């Protein structure tokens, strides 16, 4: 399983509705509102990197009122 954290910036006042929408997407383990430079942090996973990008990340990026995302893939060192 490929795991990543997605950091999401939203339009002002939209973080709660964006978080609710992200939580409904298959492949999202958790999504939380946070304070700081990002508004939402989501833990996401998929069986392959391709599925993570095609099925999870692209679906999250299509959520209305998201202005920017950064994805941090978990690696084993």
PDB file of C-alpha atoms in Angstrom:
ATOM      1  CA  UNK A   1       0.000   0.000   0.000  1.00  0.00           C
ATOM      2  CA  UNK A   2       1.302   3.442  -0.967  1.00  0.00           C
ATOM      3  CA  UNK A   3       0.633   6.071   1.706  1.00  0.00           C
ATOM      4  CA  UNK A   4       0.879   9.875   1.490  1.00  0.00           C
ATOM      5  CA  UNK A   5      -0.160  13.048   3.247  1.00  0.00           C
ATOM      6  CA  UNK A   6      -1.868  15.741   1.220  1.00  0.00           C
ATOM      7  CA  UNK A   7      -1.614  19.340   2.401  1.00  0.00           C
ATOM      8  CA  UNK A   8      -4.496  21.444   1.125  1.00  0.00           C
ATOM      9  CA  UNK A   9      -5.043  25.189   0.917  1.00  0.00           C
ATOM     10  CA  UNK A  10      -8.592  26.428   0.440  1.00  0.00           C
ATOM     11  CA  UNK A  11     -10.436  29.636  -0.245  1.00  0.00           C
ATOM     12  CA  UNK A  12     -11.084  31.674   2.911  1.00  0.00           C
ATOM     13  CA  UNK A  13     -13.878  30.125   4.968  1.00  0.00           C
ATOM     14  CA  UNK A  14     -14.013  26.909   2.951  1.00  0.00           C
ATOM     15  CA  UNK A  15     -11.907  24.519   5.012  1.00  0.00           C
ATOM     16  CA  UNK A  16     -14.785  22.802   6.830  1.00  0.00           C
ATOM     17  CA  UNK A  17     -16.743  22.046   3.648  1.00  0.00           C
ATOM     18  CA  UNK A  18     -13.596  20.955   1.814  1.00  0.00           C
ATOM     19  CA  UNK A  19     -12.653  18.622   4.675  1.00  0.00           C
ATOM     20  CA  UNK A  20     -16.129  17.082   4.625  1.00  0.00           C
ATOM     21  CA  UNK A  21     -15.903  16.516   0.860  1.00  0.00           C
ATOM     22  CA  UNK A  22     -12.403  15.025   1.056  1.00  0.00           C
ATOM     23  CA  UNK A  23     -13.461  12.562   3.768  1.00  0.00           C
ATOM     24  CA  UNK A  24     -15.989  11.033   1.340  1.00  0.00           C
ATOM     25  CA  UNK A  25     -13.365  10.136  -1.292  1.00  0.00           C
ATOM     26  CA  UNK A  26     -12.266   6.490  -1.504  1.00  0.00           C
ATOM     27  CA  UNK A  27      -8.611   6.194  -0.528  1.00  0.00           C
ATOM     28  CA  UNK A  28      -8.798   8.944   2.094  1.00  0.00           C
ATOM     29  CA  UNK A  29      -7.950   7.495   5.511  1.00  0.00           C
ATOM     30  CA  UNK A  30      -8.435  10.724   7.469  1.00  0.00           C
ATOM     31  CA  UNK A  31      -8.845  14.433   6.770  1.00  0.00           C
ATOM     32  CA  UNK A  32      -8.526  17.124   9.412  1.00  0.00           C
ATOM     33  CA  UNK A  33      -8.863  20.920   9.541  1.00  0.00           C
ATOM     34  CA  UNK A  34      -5.602  22.477  10.725  1.00  0.00           C
ATOM     35  CA  UNK A  35      -4.201  25.925  11.514  1.00  0.00           C
ATOM     36  CA  UNK A  36      -1.129  27.265   9.762  1.00  0.00           C
ATOM     37  CA  UNK A  37      -0.093  27.630   6.123  1.00  0.00           C
ATOM     38  CA  UNK A  38      -2.425  24.778   5.123  1.00  0.00           C
ATOM     39  CA  UNK A  39      -6.116  24.429   5.913  1.00  0.00           C
ATOM     40  CA  UNK A  40      -6.594  20.667   5.631  1.00  0.00           C
ATOM     41  CA  UNK A  41      -4.289  17.667   5.984  1.00  0.00           C
ATOM     42  CA  UNK A  42      -5.434  14.343   4.546  1.00  0.00           C
ATOM     43  CA  UNK A  43      -3.866  10.924   4.967  1.00  0.00           C
ATOM     44  CA  UNK A  44      -4.381   9.010   1.731  1.00  0.00           C
ATOM     45  CA  UNK A  45      -3.502   5.562   0.408  1.00  0.00           C
ATOM     46  CA  UNK A  46      -3.798   3.324  -2.624  1.00  0.00           C
ATOM     47  CA  UNK A  47      -2.400   0.027  -3.865  1.00  0.00           C
ATOM     48  CA  UNK A  48      -0.031   1.645  -6.399  1.00  0.00           C
ATOM     49  CA  UNK A  49       1.477   5.048  -7.109  1.00  0.00           C
ATOM     50  CA  UNK A  50      -0.562   5.196 -10.308  1.00  0.00           C
ATOM     51  CA  UNK A  51      -3.817   4.575  -8.430  1.00  0.00           C
ATOM     52  CA  UNK A  52      -2.835   7.099  -5.777  1.00  0.00           C
ATOM     53  CA  UNK A  53      -2.396   9.784  -8.425  1.00  0.00           C
ATOM     54  CA  UNK A  54      -5.204   8.857 -10.799  1.00  0.00           C
ATOM     55  CA  UNK A  55      -7.890   7.825  -8.325  1.00  0.00           C
ATOM     56  CA  UNK A  56      -7.214   9.703  -5.098  1.00  0.00           C
ATOM     57  CA  UNK A  57      -5.084  12.803  -5.699  1.00  0.00           C
ATOM     58  CA  UNK A  58      -6.864  13.892  -8.888  1.00  0.00           C
ATOM     59  CA  UNK A  59     -10.252  13.432  -7.210  1.00  0.00           C
ATOM     60  CA  UNK A  60      -9.215  15.539  -4.232  1.00  0.00           C
ATOM     61  CA  UNK A  61      -7.838  18.266  -6.509  1.00  0.00           C
ATOM     62  CA  UNK A  62     -11.241  18.481  -8.218  1.00  0.00           C
ATOM     63  CA  UNK A  63     -13.022  19.401  -4.960  1.00  0.00           C
ATOM     64  CA  UNK A  64     -14.436  22.938  -5.300  1.00  0.00           C
ATOM     65  CA  UNK A  65     -12.744  25.769  -3.388  1.00  0.00           C
ATOM     66  CA  UNK A  66      -9.330  24.090  -3.140  1.00  0.00           C
ATOM     67  CA  UNK A  67      -6.675  26.547  -4.264  1.00  0.00           C
ATOM     68  CA  UNK A  68      -3.486  24.483  -3.898  1.00  0.00           C
ATOM     69  CA  UNK A  69      -2.275  21.052  -2.818  1.00  0.00           C
ATOM     70  CA  UNK A  70       1.049  19.518  -1.874  1.00  0.00           C
ATOM     71  CA  UNK A  71       1.421  15.749  -1.661  1.00  0.00           C
ATOM     72  CA  UNK A  72       4.075  14.127   0.543  1.00  0.00           C
ATOM     73  CA  UNK A  73       4.539  10.427  -0.191  1.00  0.00           C
ATOM     74  CA  UNK A  74       5.655   8.286   2.736  1.00  0.00           C
ATOM     75  CA  UNK A  75       8.973   6.486   2.131  1.00  0.00           C
ATOM     76  CA  UNK A  76      10.869   3.893   4.109  1.00  0.00           C
ATOM     77  CA  UNK A  77      14.467   4.881   4.875  1.00  0.00           C
TER      78      UNK A  77
END
